[in-house]
CSV table of C-alpha atoms in Angstrom, one decimal:
chain,number,residue,atom,x,y,z
S,1,GLN,CA,67.7,57.9,58.9
S,2,SER,CA,64.0,58.3,58.3
S,3,TRP,CA,61.3,59.4,60.7
S,4,ARG,CA,59.7,55.9,60.6
S,5,LYS,CA,62.9,54.2,61.7
S,6,TRP,CA,63.5,56.8,64.5
S,7,LYS,CA,60.0,56.6,66.1
S,8,PRO,CA,60.4,53.3,68.0
S,9,GLN,CA,63.1,54.9,70.2
S,10,HIS,CA,60.3,56.6,72.2
S,11,PRO,CA,58.2,54.2,74.5
S,12,PHE,CA,54.9,55.5,73.3
S,13,LEU,CA,55.9,55.4,69.6
S,14,SER,CA,57.1,51.8,69.9
S,15,ALA,CA,53.6,50.9,71.0
S,16,VAL,CA,52.1,52.1,67.7
S,17,SER,CA,54.8,50.8,65.4
S,18,SER,CA,54.0,48.7,62.3
S,19,SER,CA,55.1,45.5,63.9
S,20,PRO,CA,52.6,42.6,63.4
S,21,ILE,CA,52.7,41.9,67.2
S,22,SER,CA,49.4,42.7,68.7
S,23,VAL,CA,49.6,45.3,71.5
S,24,PRO,CA,46.8,47.0,73.5
S,25,LYS,CA,45.8,50.5,72.1
S,26,PRO,CA,47.0,53.3,74.4
S,27,SER,CA,44.4,55.5,76.1
S,28,PRO,CA,44.0,59.0,74.7
S,29,MET,CA,45.0,60.5,78.1
S,30,ALA,CA,48.2,58.5,78.4
S,31,ALA,CA,49.1,59.3,74.8
S,32,THR,CA,48.5,63.0,75.3
S,33,GLN,CA,50.7,63.1,78.4
S,34,GLN,CA,53.5,61.3,76.6
S,35,LEU,CA,53.1,63.6,73.7
S,36,ASP,CA,53.4,66.6,75.9
S,37,GLU,CA,56.6,65.2,77.5
S,38,LEU,CA,58.1,64.5,74.1
S,39,LEU,CA,57.2,67.9,72.7
S,40,ASP,CA,58.6,69.6,75.7
S,41,ASP,CA,61.9,67.6,75.4
S,42,LEU,CA,62.1,68.5,71.7
S,43,GLY,CA,61.4,72.1,72.3
S,44,HIS,CA,64.2,72.3,74.9
S,45,MET,CA,66.5,70.5,72.5
S,46,GLU,CA,65.8,73.0,69.7
S,47,SER,CA,66.3,76.0,72.0
S,48,LYS,CA,69.6,74.7,73.2
S,49,LEU,CA,70.8,74.0,69.7
S,50,LEU,CA,69.8,77.5,68.5
S,51,GLY,CA,71.3,79.1,71.5
S,52,GLN,CA,74.7,77.3,71.0
S,53,GLY,CA,74.7,78.3,67.3
S,54,ALA,CA,74.7,74.6,66.3
S,55,GLY,CA,73.4,73.7,62.9
S,56,VAL,CA,70.0,71.9,62.9
S,57,PRO,CA,69.7,69.2,60.3
S,58,GLU,CA,67.3,70.2,57.6
S,59,GLU,CA,65.8,66.6,57.2
S,60,PRO,CA,64.1,65.8,59.4
S,61,SER,CA,63.8,69.2,61.2
S,62,LEU,CA,62.2,69.3,64.6
S,63,ASP,CA,59.1,71.0,63.1
S,64,ASN,CA,58.8,68.3,60.6
S,65,MET,CA,59.2,65.6,63.2
S,66,LEU,CA,56.5,67.2,65.4
S,67,GLY,CA,54.2,67.6,62.4
S,68,SER,CA,54.7,63.9,61.5
S,69,LEU,CA,54.1,62.9,65.1
S,70,THR,CA,50.9,64.9,65.2
S,71,ARG,CA,49.6,63.2,62.0
S,72,ASP,CA,50.4,59.8,63.4
S,73,LEU,CA,48.4,60.6,66.6
S,74,GLN,CA,45.5,61.8,64.5
S,75,GLU,CA,45.5,58.5,62.7
S,76,LEU,CA,45.1,56.9,66.1
S,77,GLY,CA,42.1,59.1,66.8
S,78,ILE,CA,44.1,61.4,69.2
S,79,THR,CA,43.9,65.1,68.6
S,80,ALA,CA,46.9,67.1,69.9
S,81,ALA,CA,45.8,70.7,70.0
S,82,PRO,CA,48.5,73.3,70.8
S,83,ALA,CA,48.2,75.1,74.2
S,84,GLY,CA,48.8,78.4,72.5
S,85,VAL,CA,51.3,80.4,70.5
S,86,CYS,CA,54.5,81.5,72.1
S,87,ALA,CA,54.9,85.3,72.3
S,88,GLY,CA,58.6,84.8,72.0
S,89,CYS,CA,59.1,82.5,69.0
S,90,ARG,CA,55.6,82.8,67.5
S,91,LYS,CA,55.3,79.0,67.3
S,92,PRO,CA,52.6,76.7,68.8
S,93,ILE,CA,53.1,75.5,72.3
S,94,ALA,CA,52.6,71.8,72.7
S,95,GLY,CA,54.5,71.1,75.9
S,96,LYS,CA,54.6,73.1,79.1
S,97,VAL,CA,53.0,76.5,78.8
S,98,LEU,CA,53.7,79.7,80.7
S,99,THR,CA,51.0,82.3,80.9
S,100,VAL,CA,52.1,85.8,82.0
S,101,LEU,CA,51.6,89.4,81.0
S,102,GLY,CA,48.4,88.3,79.2
S,103,LYS,CA,50.4,86.1,76.8
S,104,THR,CA,51.5,82.5,76.5
S,105,TRP,CA,55.2,81.4,76.3
S,106,HIS,CA,57.5,78.5,76.1
S,107,PRO,CA,59.2,78.7,79.6
S,108,GLU,CA,62.6,79.0,78.0
S,109,HIS,CA,61.4,81.9,75.8
S,110,PHE,CA,60.2,84.1,78.6
S,111,THR,CA,63.3,86.2,79.0
S,112,CYS,CA,64.5,89.6,80.1
S,113,ALA,CA,63.9,92.2,77.3
S,114,SER,CA,67.4,93.6,78.0
S,115,CYS,CA,69.9,90.9,78.8
S,116,GLY,CA,68.0,87.8,77.6
S,117,GLN,CA,68.2,86.0,80.9
S,118,GLU,CA,65.4,83.4,81.4
S,119,LEU,CA,62.8,84.6,83.9
S,120,ASP,CA,61.0,81.4,84.5
S,121,ASN,CA,61.0,80.6,88.3
S,122,GLN,CA,62.2,84.0,89.4
S,123,PRO,CA,60.8,87.4,90.0
S,124,PHE,CA,60.7,90.0,87.3
S,125,PHE,CA,59.5,93.6,86.6
S,126,GLU,CA,57.2,94.8,83.9
S,127,GLN,CA,57.5,98.0,82.0
S,128,GLY,CA,55.6,98.9,78.9
S,129,GLY,CA,54.3,95.3,78.5
S,130,ARG,CA,57.9,93.9,78.6
S,131,ALA,CA,59.5,91.8,81.3
S,132,TYR,CA,62.9,92.7,82.8
S,133,CYS,CA,65.2,91.1,85.4
S,134,GLU,CA,65.6,93.0,88.6
S,135,GLU,CA,69.0,94.4,87.8
S,136,ASP,CA,68.2,95.6,84.3
S,137,TYR,CA,64.9,97.1,85.3
S,138,HIS,CA,66.5,99.3,88.0
S,139,GLN,CA,69.4,100.3,85.8
S,140,ALA,CA,66.9,101.4,83.1
S,141,PHE,CA,63.9,102.8,85.0
S,142,SER,CA,64.7,103.5,88.7
S,143,PRO,CA,65.5,107.1,89.8
S,144,ARG,CA,69.2,107.9,90.4
S,145,CYS,CA,70.8,109.0,93.7
S,146,ALA,CA,72.0,112.6,93.4
S,147,TYR,CA,75.1,111.6,95.5
S,148,CYS,CA,76.3,108.2,94.1
S,149,ALA,CA,74.3,108.2,90.8
S,150,GLY,CA,73.3,104.6,91.5
S,151,PRO,CA,69.7,103.4,91.0
S,152,ILE,CA,67.4,103.7,93.9
S,153,ARG,CA,65.6,100.4,94.3
S,154,GLU,CA,62.7,102.0,96.1
S,155,VAL,CA,59.7,100.1,97.4
S,156,ASN,CA,57.0,102.4,96.0
S,157,HIS,CA,58.6,103.3,92.7
S,158,PRO,CA,55.6,104.2,90.4
S,159,HIS,CA,56.9,102.0,87.5
S,160,SER,CA,57.9,98.9,89.5
S,161,LEU,CA,55.3,96.2,89.2
S,162,PRO,CA,57.0,93.1,90.5
S,163,CYS,CA,55.4,89.9,89.3
S,164,GLN,CA,56.3,86.4,90.3
S,165,LEU,CA,56.0,83.1,88.6
S,166,SER,CA,56.8,81.4,91.9
S,167,PRO,CA,57.7,82.5,95.5
S,168,PRO,CA,61.0,84.3,95.5
S,169,PRO,CA,64.1,82.3,96.6
S,170,ALA,CA,65.9,83.0,99.9
S,171,ALA,CA,68.2,85.4,98.2
S,172,SER,CA,65.4,87.3,96.5
S,173,PRO,CA,66.2,90.8,95.2
S,174,TYR,CA,63.1,92.0,97.0
S,175,LEU,CA,65.0,91.7,100.2
S,176,PHE,CA,67.2,94.6,99.1
S,177,LEU,CA,64.6,97.1,97.9
S,178,GLN,CA,65.5,100.5,99.2
S,179,LYS,CA,63.6,103.6,100.3
S,180,VAL,CA,63.8,106.8,98.3
S,181,LEU,CA,64.3,110.3,99.7
S,182,THR,CA,63.3,113.3,97.7
S,183,ALA,CA,64.9,116.7,98.5
S,184,LEU,CA,66.1,119.7,96.6
S,185,ASP,CA,64.2,118.5,93.5
S,186,GLN,CA,66.4,115.3,93.4
S,187,THR,CA,66.2,111.8,94.7
S,188,TRP,CA,68.7,110.3,97.2
S,189,HIS,CA,69.5,107.1,99.0
S,190,PRO,CA,68.6,108.0,102.6
S,191,GLU,CA,72.1,107.0,103.7
S,192,HIS,CA,73.6,109.4,101.1
S,193,PHE,CA,71.7,112.5,102.2
S,194,PHE,CA,74.0,114.2,104.6
S,195,CYS,CA,75.8,117.6,105.1
S,196,ALA,CA,77.9,118.4,102.1
S,197,HIS,CA,80.6,119.9,104.4
S,198,CYS,CA,80.9,117.8,107.5
S,199,GLY,CA,79.3,114.6,106.2
S,200,LYS,CA,77.0,114.2,109.3
S,201,ALA,CA,73.4,113.1,109.1
S,202,PHE,CA,70.8,115.8,109.7
S,203,GLY,CA,69.1,115.9,113.1
S,204,ASP,CA,66.0,117.6,114.2
S,205,ASP,CA,67.2,121.0,112.8
S,206,GLY,CA,66.9,119.6,109.2
S,207,PHE,CA,69.1,121.1,106.6
S,208,LEU,CA,69.7,124.3,104.7
S,209,GLU,CA,70.5,124.6,101.0
S,210,CYS,CA,73.1,126.5,99.1
S,211,GLY,CA,74.1,125.9,95.5
S,212,GLY,CA,71.9,122.8,95.3
S,213,LYS,CA,73.7,121.1,98.2
S,214,PRO,CA,72.4,120.4,101.6
S,215,TYR,CA,74.2,121.6,104.8
S,216,CYS,CA,73.6,121.2,108.5
S,217,ARG,CA,72.5,124.4,110.2
S,218,GLN,CA,75.9,125.0,111.9
S,219,ASP,CA,78.0,124.6,108.7
S,220,PHE,CA,75.5,126.6,106.6
S,221,LEU,CA,75.7,129.5,109.1
S,222,ASP,CA,79.5,129.3,109.4
S,223,MET,CA,80.0,129.2,105.6
S,224,PHE,CA,77.3,131.3,104.2
S,225,ALA,CA,75.5,133.5,106.8
S,226,PRO,CA,76.7,137.2,107.1
S,227,LYS,CA,79.0,137.7,110.1
S,228,CYS,CA,78.5,140.3,112.8
S,229,GLN,CA,81.1,143.1,112.6
S,230,GLY,CA,81.3,143.1,116.4
S,231,CYS,CA,81.5,139.4,117.5
S,232,GLU,CA,82.1,137.8,114.0
S,233,ARG,CA,79.4,135.2,114.7
S,234,PRO,CA,76.7,134.5,112.1
S,235,VAL,CA,73.7,136.9,112.0
S,236,THR,CA,70.5,134.9,111.7
S,237,ASP,CA,67.6,137.1,112.8
S,238,ASN,CA,67.5,140.7,114.0
S,239,TYR,CA,70.4,142.8,112.9
S,240,LEU,CA,71.6,146.4,112.3
S,241,SER,CA,73.3,147.5,109.1
S,242,ALA,CA,76.0,150.1,109.6
S,243,LEU,CA,79.6,150.9,108.6
S,244,GLN,CA,79.2,148.7,105.5
S,245,GLY,CA,78.4,145.6,107.5
S,246,VAL,CA,75.8,143.9,109.7
S,247,TRP,CA,75.7,143.8,113.5
S,248,HIS,CA,73.8,142.0,116.2
S,249,PRO,CA,71.9,144.9,118.0
S,250,GLU,CA,73.7,144.0,121.2
S,251,CYS,CA,77.1,144.1,119.5
S,252,PHE,CA,76.7,147.6,118.1
S,253,VAL,CA,78.3,149.5,120.9
S,254,CYS,CA,81.2,152.0,121.5
S,255,ALA,CA,84.4,150.2,120.8
S,256,GLU,CA,86.0,151.9,123.8
S,257,CYS,CA,83.5,151.9,126.6
S,258,LEU,CA,81.1,149.2,125.2
S,259,ASN,CA,78.1,151.3,125.9
S,260,GLY,CA,75.2,151.5,123.5
S,261,PHE,CA,74.3,154.6,121.6
S,262,ALA,CA,71.3,155.9,123.4
S,263,GLY,CA,70.6,158.8,121.0
S,264,GLY,CA,71.1,156.6,118.0
S,265,SER,CA,74.1,158.6,116.8
S,266,PHE,CA,77.7,157.4,116.8
S,267,PHE,CA,81.1,158.3,115.5
S,268,GLU,CA,83.2,156.2,113.1
S,269,LEU,CA,86.9,155.8,113.3
S,270,GLU,CA,88.8,153.1,111.3
S,271,GLY,CA,85.6,151.1,110.7
S,272,ARG,CA,84.6,151.0,114.4
S,273,PRO,CA,81.8,152.9,116.2
S,274,TYR,CA,82.5,155.2,119.1
S,275,CYS,CA,80.6,157.4,121.4
S,276,GLU,CA,81.3,161.1,121.1
S,277,LEU,CA,83.6,161.3,124.1
S,278,HIS,CA,85.8,158.4,123.1
S,279,PHE,CA,85.9,159.4,119.5
S,280,HIS,CA,87.3,162.8,120.4
S,281,GLN,CA,89.7,161.2,122.8
S,282,ARG,CA,91.0,159.1,120.0
S,283,GLN,CA,91.2,162.2,117.8
S,284,GLY,CA,92.8,164.3,120.5
S,285,THR,CA,90.0,166.9,120.5
S,286,ILE,CA,89.0,166.9,124.2
S,287,CYS,CA,89.1,170.3,125.8
S,288,HIS,CA,91.9,170.4,128.3
S,289,GLY,CA,90.0,172.8,130.4
S,290,CYS,CA,86.6,171.0,130.9
S,291,GLY,CA,87.4,167.5,129.6
S,292,ARG,CA,84.6,167.5,127.1
S,293,PRO,CA,84.8,167.2,123.3
S,294,VAL,CA,85.6,170.2,121.3
S,295,THR,CA,83.0,170.3,118.4
S,296,GLY,CA,83.0,174.0,117.4
S,297,ARG,CA,85.6,176.7,117.6
S,298,CYS,CA,88.8,175.4,119.0
S,299,ILE,CA,92.0,176.9,120.4
S,300,ALA,CA,95.2,174.8,120.2
S,301,ALA,CA,98.0,175.8,122.5
S,302,ALA,CA,100.9,173.9,123.9
S,303,GLY,CA,99.8,170.7,122.1
S,304,ARG,CA,96.3,170.8,123.7
S,305,LYS,CA,92.9,171.9,122.5
S,306,TYR,CA,90.5,174.2,124.3
S,307,HIS,CA,87.0,175.6,124.0
S,308,PRO,CA,87.6,179.3,123.6
S,309,GLU,CA,85.7,180.0,126.8
S,310,HIS,CA,87.9,177.5,128.7
S,311,PHE,CA,91.2,178.9,127.5
S,312,ILE,CA,91.7,181.0,130.7
S,313,CYS,CA,94.3,181.8,133.4
S,314,THR,CA,94.5,179.2,136.1
S,315,TYR,CA,94.9,181.9,138.8
S,316,CYS,CA,92.7,184.9,137.9
S,317,ARG,CA,90.3,183.0,135.6
S,318,GLY,CA,90.6,185.7,132.9
S,319,ARG,CA,90.5,184.7,129.3
S,320,LEU,CA,93.8,184.2,127.6
S,321,HIS,CA,94.9,185.2,124.2
S,322,LYS,CA,97.3,183.3,122.1
S,323,GLY,CA,100.8,184.8,122.4
S,324,THR,CA,100.1,186.4,125.8
S,325,PHE,CA,100.0,183.4,128.1
S,326,ARG,CA,102.6,181.5,130.1
S,327,GLU,CA,102.7,177.8,130.9
S,328,CYS,CA,103.9,176.4,134.2
S,329,GLY,CA,103.4,172.8,135.3
S,330,ASP,CA,100.8,172.0,132.5
S,331,LYS,CA,98.8,175.1,133.6
S,332,MET,CA,98.2,178.3,131.7
S,333,TYR,CA,98.6,181.8,133.3
S,334,CYS,CA,98.3,185.3,132.0
S,335,GLN,CA,101.5,187.3,132.0
S,336,ALA,CA,100.6,189.3,135.1
S,337,CYS,CA,99.7,186.3,137.2
S,338,HIS,CA,102.7,184.3,136.1
S,339,ASP,CA,105.1,187.2,137.0
S,340,LYS,CA,103.3,187.6,140.4
S,341,LEU,CA,103.5,183.9,141.2
S,342,PHE,CA,106.7,182.7,139.7
S,343,VAL,CA,109.1,185.7,139.1
């Protein structure tokens, strides 16, 4: 079938056929409008055929048909100048033209640079002079949440330049743009930034970091702060370092009487601090005569310890010597006083 036989199928072309019937000459404006409609229909037909992988007849091809139609219009005195060259297919645009990103396109050729989805009549994002659908843009360029690794569709992302060919539909992806939270040199969805231990959101106390993870103050102190050797609670500010550990100042007291160490000195026994008196009591080094600790020379007799000057006869108060004393009722006597009193 030749081009001349096919032409009368279009209303405009039938008006300029070679029939001897006299018909009024169409106006240039009406002819141009019909030409645009025809070219637009042909362009859509060609795109669909190519997209479906269907074979396009070599004779006559759509390009040849368009060229022949243009020549016929020129014979009628109508000049059909293309509206531009499509940035997608590099062919002249004779029908509808889409101008975006500083270029002209066939509407069906303005597609996502990643998935190929048509972007006419829907929002898109621009990166490096190329257009992307909302999903592919965020997958490729948006920051990732440190918790879920998903893209953060933040409002003020420095690369997101949302452009629209028309107002967004009711289910516009712009309704789901998210805020971004930056902490610990990472980005987070705000709802995914919580304590790594208890999973609770952070309050006015903020968070503390350990190992690149955020923790609420209570969990951080319980898990990582040094513990007081006295009360086993976390040490957060002032502390004392003693006995291979740290202490709250108010907790560093004698383990027996709970009094502080006024002179700054203490005695250690089994990892606990003691004042001098209770240390010697624990050690059994209290003088049985005066009740005070024995720190120098010591006399041991009858399972007790004495200062030398306190190892005396209970009756005459004379000093005793080991081997020359007698015991009666937990009291020490010299030989003479013992015989006088008890023999």
